[in-house]
CSV table of C-alpha atoms in Angstrom, one decimal:
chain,number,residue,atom,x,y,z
A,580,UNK,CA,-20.0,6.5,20.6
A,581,UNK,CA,-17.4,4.4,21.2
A,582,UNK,CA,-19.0,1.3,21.3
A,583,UNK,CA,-21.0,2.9,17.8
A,584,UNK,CA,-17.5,2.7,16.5
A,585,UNK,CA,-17.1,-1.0,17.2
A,586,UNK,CA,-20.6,-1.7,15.9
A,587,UNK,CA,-20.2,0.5,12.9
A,588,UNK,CA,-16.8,-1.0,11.9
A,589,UNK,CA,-18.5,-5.0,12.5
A,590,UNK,CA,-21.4,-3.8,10.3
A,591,UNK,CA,-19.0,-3.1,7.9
A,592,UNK,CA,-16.5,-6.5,8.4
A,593,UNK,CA,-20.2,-8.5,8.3
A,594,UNK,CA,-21.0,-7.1,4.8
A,595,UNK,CA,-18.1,-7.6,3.2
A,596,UNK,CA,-16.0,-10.7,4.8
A,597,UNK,CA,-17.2,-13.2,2.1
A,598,UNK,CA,-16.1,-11.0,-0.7
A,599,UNK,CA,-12.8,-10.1,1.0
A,600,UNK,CA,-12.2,-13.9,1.5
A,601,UNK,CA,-13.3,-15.0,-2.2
A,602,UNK,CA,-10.5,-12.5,-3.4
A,603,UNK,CA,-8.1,-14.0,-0.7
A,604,UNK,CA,-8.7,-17.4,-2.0
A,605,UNK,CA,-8.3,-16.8,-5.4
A,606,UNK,CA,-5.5,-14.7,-5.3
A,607,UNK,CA,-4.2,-18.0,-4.3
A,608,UNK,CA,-3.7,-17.4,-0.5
A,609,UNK,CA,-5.2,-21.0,0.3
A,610,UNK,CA,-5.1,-22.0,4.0
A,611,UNK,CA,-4.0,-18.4,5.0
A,612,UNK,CA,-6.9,-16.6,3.5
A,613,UNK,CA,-8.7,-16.3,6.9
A,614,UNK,CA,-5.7,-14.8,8.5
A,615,UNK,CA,-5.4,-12.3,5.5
A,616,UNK,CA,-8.8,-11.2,5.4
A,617,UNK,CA,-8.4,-10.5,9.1
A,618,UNK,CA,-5.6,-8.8,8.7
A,619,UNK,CA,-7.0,-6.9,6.0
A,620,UNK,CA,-9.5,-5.7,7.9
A,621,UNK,CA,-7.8,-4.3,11.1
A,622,UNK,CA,-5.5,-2.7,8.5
A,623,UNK,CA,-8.1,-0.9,6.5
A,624,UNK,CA,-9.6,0.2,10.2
A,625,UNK,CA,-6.2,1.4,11.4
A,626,UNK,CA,-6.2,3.6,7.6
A,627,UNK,CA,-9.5,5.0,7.3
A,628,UNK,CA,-8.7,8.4,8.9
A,629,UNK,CA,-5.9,8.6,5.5
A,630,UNK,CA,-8.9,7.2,3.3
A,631,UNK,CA,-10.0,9.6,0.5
A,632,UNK,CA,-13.6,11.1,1.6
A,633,UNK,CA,-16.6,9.6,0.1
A,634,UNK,CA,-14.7,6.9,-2.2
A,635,UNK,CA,-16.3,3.7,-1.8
A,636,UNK,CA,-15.0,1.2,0.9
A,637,UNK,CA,-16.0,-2.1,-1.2
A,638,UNK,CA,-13.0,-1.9,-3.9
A,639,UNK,CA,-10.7,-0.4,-1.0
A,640,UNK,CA,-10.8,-3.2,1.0
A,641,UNK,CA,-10.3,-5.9,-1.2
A,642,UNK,CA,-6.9,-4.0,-2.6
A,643,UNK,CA,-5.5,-4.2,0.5
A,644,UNK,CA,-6.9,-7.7,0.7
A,645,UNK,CA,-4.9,-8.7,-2.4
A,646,UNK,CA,-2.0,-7.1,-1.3
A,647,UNK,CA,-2.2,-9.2,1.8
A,648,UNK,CA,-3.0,-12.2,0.0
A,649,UNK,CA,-0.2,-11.6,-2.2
A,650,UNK,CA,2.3,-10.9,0.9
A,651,UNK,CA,1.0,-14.0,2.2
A,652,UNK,CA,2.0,-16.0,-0.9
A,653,UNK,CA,5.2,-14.8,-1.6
A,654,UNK,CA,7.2,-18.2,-1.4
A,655,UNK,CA,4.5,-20.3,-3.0
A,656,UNK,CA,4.4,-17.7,-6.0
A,657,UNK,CA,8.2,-18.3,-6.8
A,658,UNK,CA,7.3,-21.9,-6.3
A,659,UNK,CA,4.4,-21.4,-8.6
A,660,UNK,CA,7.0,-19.4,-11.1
A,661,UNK,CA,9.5,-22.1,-11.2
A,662,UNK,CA,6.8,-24.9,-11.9
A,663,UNK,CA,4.9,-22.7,-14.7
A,664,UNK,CA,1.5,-22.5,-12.8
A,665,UNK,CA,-1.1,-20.2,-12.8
A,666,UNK,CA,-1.2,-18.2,-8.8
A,667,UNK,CA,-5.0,-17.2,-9.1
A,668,UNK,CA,-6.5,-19.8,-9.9
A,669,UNK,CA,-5.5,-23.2,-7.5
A,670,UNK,CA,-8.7,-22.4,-5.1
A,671,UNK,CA,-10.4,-22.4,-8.6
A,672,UNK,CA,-9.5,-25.6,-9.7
A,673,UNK,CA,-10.1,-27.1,-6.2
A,674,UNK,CA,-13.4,-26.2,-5.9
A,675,UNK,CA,-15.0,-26.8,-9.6
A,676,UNK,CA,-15.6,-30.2,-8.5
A,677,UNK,CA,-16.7,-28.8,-4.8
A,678,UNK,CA,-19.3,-26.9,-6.2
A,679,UNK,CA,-22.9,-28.3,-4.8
A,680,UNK,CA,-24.8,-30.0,-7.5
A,681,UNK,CA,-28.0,-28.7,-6.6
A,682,UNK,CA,-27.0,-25.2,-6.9
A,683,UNK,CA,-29.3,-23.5,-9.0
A,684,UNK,CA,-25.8,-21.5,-10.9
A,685,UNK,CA,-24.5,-25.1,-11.2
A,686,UNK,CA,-27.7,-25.7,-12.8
A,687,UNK,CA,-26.8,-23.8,-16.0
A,688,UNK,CA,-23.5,-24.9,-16.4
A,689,UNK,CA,-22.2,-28.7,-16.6
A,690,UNK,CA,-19.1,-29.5,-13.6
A,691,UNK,CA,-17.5,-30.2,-17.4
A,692,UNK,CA,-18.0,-26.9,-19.0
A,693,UNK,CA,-17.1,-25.1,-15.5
A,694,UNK,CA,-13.8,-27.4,-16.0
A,695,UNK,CA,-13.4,-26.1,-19.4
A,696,UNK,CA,-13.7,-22.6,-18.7
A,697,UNK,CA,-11.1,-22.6,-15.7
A,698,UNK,CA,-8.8,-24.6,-17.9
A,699,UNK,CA,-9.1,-21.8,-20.6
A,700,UNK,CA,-8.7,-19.3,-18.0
A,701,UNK,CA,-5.8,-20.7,-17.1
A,702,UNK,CA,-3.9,-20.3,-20.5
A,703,UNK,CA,-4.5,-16.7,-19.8
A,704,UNK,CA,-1.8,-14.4,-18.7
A,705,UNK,CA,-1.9,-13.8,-15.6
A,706,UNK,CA,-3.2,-10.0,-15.5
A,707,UNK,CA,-5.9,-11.4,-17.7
A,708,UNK,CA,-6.8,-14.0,-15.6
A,709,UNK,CA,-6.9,-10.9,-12.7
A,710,UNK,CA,-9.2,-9.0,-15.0
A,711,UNK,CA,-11.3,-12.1,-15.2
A,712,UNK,CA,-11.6,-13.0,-11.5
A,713,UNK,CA,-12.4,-9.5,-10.8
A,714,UNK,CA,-15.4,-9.1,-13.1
A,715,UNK,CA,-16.8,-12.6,-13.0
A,716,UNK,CA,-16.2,-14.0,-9.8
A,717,UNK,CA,-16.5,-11.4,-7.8
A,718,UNK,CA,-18.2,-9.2,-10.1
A,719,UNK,CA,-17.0,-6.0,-9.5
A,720,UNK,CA,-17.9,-3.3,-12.0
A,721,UNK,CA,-15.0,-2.2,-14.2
A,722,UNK,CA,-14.4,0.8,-12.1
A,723,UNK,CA,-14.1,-1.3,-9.1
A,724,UNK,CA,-11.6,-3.8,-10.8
A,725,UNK,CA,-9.7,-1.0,-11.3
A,726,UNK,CA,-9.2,0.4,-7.7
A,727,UNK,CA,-8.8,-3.1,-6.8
A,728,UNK,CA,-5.9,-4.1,-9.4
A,729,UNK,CA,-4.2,-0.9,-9.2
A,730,UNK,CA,-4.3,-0.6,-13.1
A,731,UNK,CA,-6.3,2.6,-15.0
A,732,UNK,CA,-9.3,1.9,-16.4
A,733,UNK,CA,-8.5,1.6,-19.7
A,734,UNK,CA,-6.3,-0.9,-18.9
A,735,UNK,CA,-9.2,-2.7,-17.3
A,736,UNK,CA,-10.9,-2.6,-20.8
A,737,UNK,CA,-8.5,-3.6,-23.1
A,738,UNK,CA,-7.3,-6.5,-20.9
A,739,UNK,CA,-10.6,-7.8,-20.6
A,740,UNK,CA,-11.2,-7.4,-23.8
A,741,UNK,CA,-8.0,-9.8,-24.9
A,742,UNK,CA,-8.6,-12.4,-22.7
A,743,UNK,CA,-12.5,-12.2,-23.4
A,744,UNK,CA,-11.4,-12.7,-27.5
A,745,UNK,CA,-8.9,-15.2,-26.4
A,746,UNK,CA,-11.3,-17.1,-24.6
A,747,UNK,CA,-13.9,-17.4,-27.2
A,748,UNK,CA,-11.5,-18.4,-29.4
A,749,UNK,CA,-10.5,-20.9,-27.5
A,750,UNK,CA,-13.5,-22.5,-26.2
A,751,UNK,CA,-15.8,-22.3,-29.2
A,752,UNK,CA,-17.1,-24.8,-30.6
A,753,UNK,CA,-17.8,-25.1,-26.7
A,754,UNK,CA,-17.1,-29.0,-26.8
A,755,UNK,CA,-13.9,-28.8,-27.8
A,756,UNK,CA,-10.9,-30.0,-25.8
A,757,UNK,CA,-9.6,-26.8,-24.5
A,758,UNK,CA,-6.0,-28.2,-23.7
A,759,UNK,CA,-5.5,-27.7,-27.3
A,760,UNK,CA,-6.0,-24.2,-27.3
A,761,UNK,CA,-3.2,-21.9,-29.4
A,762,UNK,CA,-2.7,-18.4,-27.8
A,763,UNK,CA,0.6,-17.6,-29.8
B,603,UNK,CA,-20.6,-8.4,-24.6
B,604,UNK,CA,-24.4,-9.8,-23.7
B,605,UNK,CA,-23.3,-13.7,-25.6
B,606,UNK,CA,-22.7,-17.1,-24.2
B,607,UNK,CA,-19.3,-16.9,-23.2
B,608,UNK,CA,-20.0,-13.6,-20.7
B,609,UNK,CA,-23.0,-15.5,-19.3
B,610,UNK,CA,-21.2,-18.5,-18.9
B,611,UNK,CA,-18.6,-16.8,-16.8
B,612,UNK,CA,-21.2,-15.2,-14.6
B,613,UNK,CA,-23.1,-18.7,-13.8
B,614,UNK,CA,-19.3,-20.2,-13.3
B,615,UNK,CA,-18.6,-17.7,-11.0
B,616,UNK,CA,-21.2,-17.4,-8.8
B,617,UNK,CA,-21.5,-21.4,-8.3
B,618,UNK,CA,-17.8,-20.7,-7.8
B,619,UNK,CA,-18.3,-17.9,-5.3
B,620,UNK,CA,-20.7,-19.9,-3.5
B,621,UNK,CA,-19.1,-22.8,-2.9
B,622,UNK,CA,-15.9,-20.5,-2.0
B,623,UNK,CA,-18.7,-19.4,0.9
B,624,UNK,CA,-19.4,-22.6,1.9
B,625,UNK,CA,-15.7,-23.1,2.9
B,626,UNK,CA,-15.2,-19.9,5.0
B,627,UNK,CA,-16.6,-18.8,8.7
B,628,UNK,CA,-19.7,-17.0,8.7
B,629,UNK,CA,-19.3,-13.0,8.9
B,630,UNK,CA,-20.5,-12.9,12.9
B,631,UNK,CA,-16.9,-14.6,13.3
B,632,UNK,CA,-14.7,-12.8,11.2
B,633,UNK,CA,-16.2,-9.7,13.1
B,634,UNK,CA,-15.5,-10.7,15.8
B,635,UNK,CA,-12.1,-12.4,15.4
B,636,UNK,CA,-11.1,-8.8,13.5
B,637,UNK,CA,-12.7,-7.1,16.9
B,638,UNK,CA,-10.6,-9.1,18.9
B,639,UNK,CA,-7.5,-8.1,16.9
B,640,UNK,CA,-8.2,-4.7,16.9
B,641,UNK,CA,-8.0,-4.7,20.9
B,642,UNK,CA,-5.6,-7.0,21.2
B,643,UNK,CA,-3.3,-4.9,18.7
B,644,UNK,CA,-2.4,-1.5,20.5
B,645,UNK,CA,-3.4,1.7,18.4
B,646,UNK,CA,-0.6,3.3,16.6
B,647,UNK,CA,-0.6,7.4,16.3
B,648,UNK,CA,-4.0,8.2,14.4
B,649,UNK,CA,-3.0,8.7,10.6
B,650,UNK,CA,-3.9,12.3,10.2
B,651,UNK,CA,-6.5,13.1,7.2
B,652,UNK,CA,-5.1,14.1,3.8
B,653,UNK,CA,-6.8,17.3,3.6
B,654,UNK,CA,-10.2,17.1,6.0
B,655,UNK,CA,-13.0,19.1,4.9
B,656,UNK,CA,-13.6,22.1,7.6
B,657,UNK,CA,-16.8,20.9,9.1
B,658,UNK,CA,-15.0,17.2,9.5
B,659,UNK,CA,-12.4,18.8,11.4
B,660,UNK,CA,-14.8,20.9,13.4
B,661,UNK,CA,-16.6,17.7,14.5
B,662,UNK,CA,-13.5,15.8,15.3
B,663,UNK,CA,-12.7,18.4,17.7
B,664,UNK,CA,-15.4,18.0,19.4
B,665,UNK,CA,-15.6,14.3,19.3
B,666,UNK,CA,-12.0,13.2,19.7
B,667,UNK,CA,-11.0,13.6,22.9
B,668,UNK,CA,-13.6,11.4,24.5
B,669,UNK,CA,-13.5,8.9,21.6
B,670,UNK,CA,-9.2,8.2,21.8
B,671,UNK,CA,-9.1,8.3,25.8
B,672,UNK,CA,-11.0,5.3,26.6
B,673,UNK,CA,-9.8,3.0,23.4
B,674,UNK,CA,-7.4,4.7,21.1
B,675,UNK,CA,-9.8,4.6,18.3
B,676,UNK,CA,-8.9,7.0,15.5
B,677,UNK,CA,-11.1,9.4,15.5
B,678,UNK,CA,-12.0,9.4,12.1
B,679,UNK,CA,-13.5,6.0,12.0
B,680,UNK,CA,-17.2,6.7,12.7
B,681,UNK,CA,-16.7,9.8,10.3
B,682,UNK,CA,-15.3,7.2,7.8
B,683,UNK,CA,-17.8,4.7,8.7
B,684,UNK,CA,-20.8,6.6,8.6
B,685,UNK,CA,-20.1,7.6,5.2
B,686,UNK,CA,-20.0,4.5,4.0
B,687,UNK,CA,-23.0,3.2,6.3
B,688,UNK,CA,-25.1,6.2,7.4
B,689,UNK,CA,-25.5,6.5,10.9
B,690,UNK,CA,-27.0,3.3,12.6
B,691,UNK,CA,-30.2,2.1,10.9
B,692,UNK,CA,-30.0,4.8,8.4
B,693,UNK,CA,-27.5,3.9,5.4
B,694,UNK,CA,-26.7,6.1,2.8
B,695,UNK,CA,-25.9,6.2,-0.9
B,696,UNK,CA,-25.1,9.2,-2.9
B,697,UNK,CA,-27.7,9.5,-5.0
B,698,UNK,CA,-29.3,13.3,-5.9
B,699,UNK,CA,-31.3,15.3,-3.9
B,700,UNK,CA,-35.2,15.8,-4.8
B,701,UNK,CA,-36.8,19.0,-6.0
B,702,UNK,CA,-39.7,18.5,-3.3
B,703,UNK,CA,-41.4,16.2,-1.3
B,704,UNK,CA,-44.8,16.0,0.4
B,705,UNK,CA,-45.1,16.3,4.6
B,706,UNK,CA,-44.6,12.5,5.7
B,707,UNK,CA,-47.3,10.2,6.4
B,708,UNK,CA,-49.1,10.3,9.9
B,709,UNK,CA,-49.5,7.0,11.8
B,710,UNK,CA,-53.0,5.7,13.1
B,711,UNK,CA,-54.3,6.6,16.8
B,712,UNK,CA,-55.3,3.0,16.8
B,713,UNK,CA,-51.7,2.2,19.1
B,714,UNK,CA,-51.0,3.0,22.8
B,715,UNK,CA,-47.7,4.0,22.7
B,716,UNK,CA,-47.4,0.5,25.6
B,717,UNK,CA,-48.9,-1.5,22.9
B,718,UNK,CA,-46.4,-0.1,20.8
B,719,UNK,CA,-43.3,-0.9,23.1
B,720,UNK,CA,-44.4,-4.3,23.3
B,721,UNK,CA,-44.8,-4.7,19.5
B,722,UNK,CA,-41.7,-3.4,18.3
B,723,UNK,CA,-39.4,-4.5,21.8
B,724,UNK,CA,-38.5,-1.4,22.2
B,725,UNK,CA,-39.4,1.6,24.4
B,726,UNK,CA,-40.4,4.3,22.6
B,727,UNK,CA,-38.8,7.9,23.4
B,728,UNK,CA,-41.2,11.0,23.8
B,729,UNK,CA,-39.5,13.7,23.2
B,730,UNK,CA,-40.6,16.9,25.5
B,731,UNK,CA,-40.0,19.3,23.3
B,732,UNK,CA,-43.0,17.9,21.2
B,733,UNK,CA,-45.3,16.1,24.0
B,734,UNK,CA,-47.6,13.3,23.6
B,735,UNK,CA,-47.7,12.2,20.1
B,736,UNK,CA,-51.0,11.8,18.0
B,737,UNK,CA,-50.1,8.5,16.3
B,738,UNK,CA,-48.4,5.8,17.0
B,739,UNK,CA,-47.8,2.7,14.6
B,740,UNK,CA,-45.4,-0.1,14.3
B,741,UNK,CA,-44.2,-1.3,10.8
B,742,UNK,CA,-45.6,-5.1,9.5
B,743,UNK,CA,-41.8,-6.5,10.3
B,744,UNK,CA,-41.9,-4.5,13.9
B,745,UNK,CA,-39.3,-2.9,12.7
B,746,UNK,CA,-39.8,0.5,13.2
B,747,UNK,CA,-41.9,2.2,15.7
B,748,UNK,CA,-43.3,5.4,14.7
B,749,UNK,CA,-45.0,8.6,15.9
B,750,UNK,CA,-46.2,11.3,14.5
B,751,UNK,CA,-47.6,15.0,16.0
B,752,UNK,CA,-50.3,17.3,13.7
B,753,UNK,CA,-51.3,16.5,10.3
B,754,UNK,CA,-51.4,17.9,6.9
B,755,UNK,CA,-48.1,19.8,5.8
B,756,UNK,CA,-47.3,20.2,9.5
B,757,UNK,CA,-46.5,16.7,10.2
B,758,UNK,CA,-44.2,15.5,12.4
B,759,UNK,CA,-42.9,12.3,12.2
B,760,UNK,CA,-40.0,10.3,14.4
B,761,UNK,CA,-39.6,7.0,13.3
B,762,UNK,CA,-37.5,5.0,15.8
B,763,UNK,CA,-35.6,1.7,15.1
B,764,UNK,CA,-33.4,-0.6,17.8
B,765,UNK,CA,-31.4,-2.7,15.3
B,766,UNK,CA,-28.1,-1.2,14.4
B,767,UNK,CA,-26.8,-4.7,12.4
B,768,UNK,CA,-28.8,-4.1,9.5
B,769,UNK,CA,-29.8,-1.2,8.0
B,770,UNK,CA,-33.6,0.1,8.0
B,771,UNK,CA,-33.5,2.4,5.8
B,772,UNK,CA,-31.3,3.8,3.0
B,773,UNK,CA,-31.3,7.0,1.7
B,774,UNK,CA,-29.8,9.3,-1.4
B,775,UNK,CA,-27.7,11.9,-0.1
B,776,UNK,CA,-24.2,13.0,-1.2
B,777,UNK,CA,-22.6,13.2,2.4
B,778,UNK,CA,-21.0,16.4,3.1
B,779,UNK,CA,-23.4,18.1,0.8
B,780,UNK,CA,-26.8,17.2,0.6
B,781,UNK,CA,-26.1,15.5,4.1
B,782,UNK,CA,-23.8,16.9,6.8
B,783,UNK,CA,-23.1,15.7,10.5
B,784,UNK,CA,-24.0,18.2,13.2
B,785,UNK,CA,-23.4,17.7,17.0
B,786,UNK,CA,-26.2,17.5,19.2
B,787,UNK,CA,-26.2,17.7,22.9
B,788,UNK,CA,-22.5,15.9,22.6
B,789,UNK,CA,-24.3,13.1,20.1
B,790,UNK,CA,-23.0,12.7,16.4
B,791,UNK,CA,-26.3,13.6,13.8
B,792,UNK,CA,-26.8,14.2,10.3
B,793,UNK,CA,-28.7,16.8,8.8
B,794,UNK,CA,-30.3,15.5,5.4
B,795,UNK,CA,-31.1,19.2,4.0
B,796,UNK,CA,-32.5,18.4,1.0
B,797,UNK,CA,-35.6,16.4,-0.1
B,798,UNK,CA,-34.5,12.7,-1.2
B,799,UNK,CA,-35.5,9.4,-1.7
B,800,UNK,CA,-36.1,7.1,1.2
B,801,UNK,CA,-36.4,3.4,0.4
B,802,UNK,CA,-37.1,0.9,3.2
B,803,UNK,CA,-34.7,-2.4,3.4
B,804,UNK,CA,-35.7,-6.5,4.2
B,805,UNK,CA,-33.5,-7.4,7.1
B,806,UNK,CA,-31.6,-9.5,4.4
B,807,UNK,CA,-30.5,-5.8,2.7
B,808,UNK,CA,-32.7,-6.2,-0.3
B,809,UNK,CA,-35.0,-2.6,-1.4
B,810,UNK,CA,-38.4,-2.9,-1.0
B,811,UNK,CA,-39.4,-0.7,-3.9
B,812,UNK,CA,-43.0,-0.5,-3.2
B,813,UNK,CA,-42.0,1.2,0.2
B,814,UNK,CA,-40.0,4.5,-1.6
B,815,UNK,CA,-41.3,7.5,-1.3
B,816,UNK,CA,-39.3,11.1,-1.3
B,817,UNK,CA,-38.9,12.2,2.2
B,818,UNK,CA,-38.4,16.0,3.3
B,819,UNK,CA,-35.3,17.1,5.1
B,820,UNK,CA,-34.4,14.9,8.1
B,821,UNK,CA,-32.5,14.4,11.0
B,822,UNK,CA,-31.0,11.3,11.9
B,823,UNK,CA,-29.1,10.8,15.7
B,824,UNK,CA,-28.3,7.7,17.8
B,825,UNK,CA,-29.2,7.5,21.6
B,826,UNK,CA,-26.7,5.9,24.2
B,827,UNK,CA,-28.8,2.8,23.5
B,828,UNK,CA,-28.1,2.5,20.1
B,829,UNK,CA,-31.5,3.2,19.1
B,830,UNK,CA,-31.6,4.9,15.7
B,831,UNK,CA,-33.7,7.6,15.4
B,832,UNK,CA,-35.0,9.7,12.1
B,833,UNK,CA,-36.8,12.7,12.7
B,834,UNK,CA,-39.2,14.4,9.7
B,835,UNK,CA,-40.8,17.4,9.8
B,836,UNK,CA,-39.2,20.3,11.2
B,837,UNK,CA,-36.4,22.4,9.8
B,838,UNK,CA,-33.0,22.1,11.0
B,839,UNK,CA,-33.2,24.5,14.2
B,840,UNK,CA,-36.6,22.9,15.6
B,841,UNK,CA,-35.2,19.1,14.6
B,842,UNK,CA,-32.2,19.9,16.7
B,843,UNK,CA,-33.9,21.4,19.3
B,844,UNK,CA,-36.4,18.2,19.5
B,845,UNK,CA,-33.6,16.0,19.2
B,846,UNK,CA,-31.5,17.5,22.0
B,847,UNK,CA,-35.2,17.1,24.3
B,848,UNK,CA,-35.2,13.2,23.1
B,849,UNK,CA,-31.8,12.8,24.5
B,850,UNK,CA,-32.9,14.2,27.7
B,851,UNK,CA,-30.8,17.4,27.7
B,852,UNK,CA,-32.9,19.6,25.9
């Protein structure tokens, strides 16, 4: 029993430590996004007798994963203030050009239009750019996004929906230089 | 919201996700290194449950005190956990309950139950209570050992299953409802009352469609071994009755 505790919990950190670290990078905790998903996770262990019965533990985690992340980043997020840059989406930028050229996701999208898309995404504000992250890169459903952000789901909707229209606007024709794009 | 844009996100994100992957330590670690944390880091006071259903409570009563004296786990975590997980090879979704469902399928007489053992690395349990079984089989990935007693609507089947990493089985229950933990001879179990569907998993956690079929009520318990075992066949009385035999207290 008690060692099916410790089992049942690393089933449970095994499943869902990439996700929890994909939302720790983006939510821009760089080089301490291994600590914060760690801490995450002996947090949400030490909470799960408070947890509500039967809710899912997916969304869960990673709120208290981006609150971490966000603890974690409180100095570079004034420094990000100051300088007028975007928090969620550094890891982003760094790893466009990382991605693998043989992936087969690459496959359908040039490292050019992946560049275009995350320097649209950036012109978005910031709970846009949430909204985005949530649905697309870790594609979480729109309920999920919602436990995650904190926000209701309406919210969800409508914010999606603005930066979605914004987007289009901005990137179509798709070769066009996105820099350019007016969001006033 | 089916247009380019919407599919370009998703490819961007997932060769973003992906290489995001590639950058971080592989799950076996971070379990491990959160393990590590968890005993390094002394328990605070268990957070007490906002509202605990009765039988939760009743069960935690009965569980706790063995469970926090040797290492100041909260006792609700398996509770927790299972209901996110099942209970060991058996995960569960909620998912409705089944109007019927047909006795389950017998196994061959083809196996010895050494040739069994050998098979699927794992010795198989007899329970008393039902004596030796009239079929034994092994699944194709040796997976699961089987065994079965009687035939027809009378069928007995215990399927048995040493792997408690990934999941053998999911099925549809709504925990607490269609599926609620019981207590046998001191081991946690869950009753699955209802008729549901049962659908087999790849060791990578993908359905194998082809294997679903609805299975009748079932009980599901873990040994001190960690073997999973999943019990079809009897109602809830006889189930607990065989199950408490398997466990050697019976």
């Amino acid at each position: 029993m008690r060692a099916g505790d410790r089992d049942a919990y690393a089933v449970l950190v095994r499943r869902y430590a990439a996700d929890a670290r994909r939302l720790a990078v983006l939510a821009g905790a760089g080089a301490d996004a291994d600590d914060v998903v760690q801490v995450a996770f002996v947090k949400a262990y030490r909470t799960l007798g408070s947890f509500h019965d039967g809710a899912p533990f997916r969304p869960w985690l990673l709120r208290i994963v981006l609150n971490e992340a966000r603890n974690a980043t409180r100095s570079a997020r004034r420094y990000r203030a100051a300088a007028g840059r975007s928090a969620v989406l550094d890891a982003a930028a760094l790893t466009v050009s990382a991605a693998a050229a043989d992936d087969p996701a690459a496959s359908a999208l040039t490292a050019e239009r992946r560049a275009e898309l995350l320097a649209a995404v950036r012109t978005l504000p910031e709970p846009q750019q949430r909204v985005v992250v949530c649905r697309y890169l870790l594609d979480l459903d729109e309920e999920e996004t919602a436990t995650v952000l904190g926000w209701p789901r309406g919210t969800v909707k409508s914010r999606l929906y603005r930066a979605l229209r914004k987007l289009r606007a901005g990137l179509e024709p798709a070769p066009g230089p996105v820099q350019e794009v007016d969001h006033g | 919201m089916d247009d380019v844009l919407d599919r370009e996100l998703r490819a961007w994100g997932s060769t973003l996700g992906t290489a995001l992957d590639d950058h971080g330590p592989a799950p076996d670690a971070v379990a491990t290194a959160v393990l590590r944390r968890l005993d390094d880091t002394p328990a605070t006071a268990p957070v007490p449950r906002r509202g605990p259903r009765p039988h939760v409570r009743r069960r935690i009563a009965v569980a706790a005190l063995a469970v926090v004296v040797a290492l100041g786990l909260t006792p609700p975590v398996r509770a927790a956990v299972s209901e996110w997980l099942g209970i060991g090879a058996v995960a569960v979704r909620p998912g409705p309950s089944q109007p019927s469902a047909g006795a389950p399928p017998t196994a061959s007489a083809d196996l010895s139950l050494d040739e069994a053992a050998e098979l699927a690395g794992l010795t198989p349990v007899v329970p008393p209570a039902l004596g030796p079984p009239d079929g034994v089989e092994v699944s194709a990935d040796r997976r699961i050992l089987s065994l079965t007693w009687g035939d027809g609507d009378d069928t007995i089947r215990l399927d048995q299953f040493a792997d408690p990493i990934s999941p053998v089985y999911v099925k549809s229950a709504v925990l607490g409802t269609t599926a609620t933990p019981i207590v046998v001879a001191g081991h946690e179990a869950w009753w699955f009352g209802m008729p549901h569907d049962l659908v087999l998993l790849a060791p990578d956690g993908t359905e194998r469609p082809e294997s679903a079929r609805v299975a009748g009520p079932t009980l599901v318990w873990l040994d001190d071994d960690g073997v999973t075992f999943r019990l079809e066949g009897a109602g809830r009385d006889r189930a607990a009755e065989i199950a408490a035999s398997a466990l050697g207290t019976g």
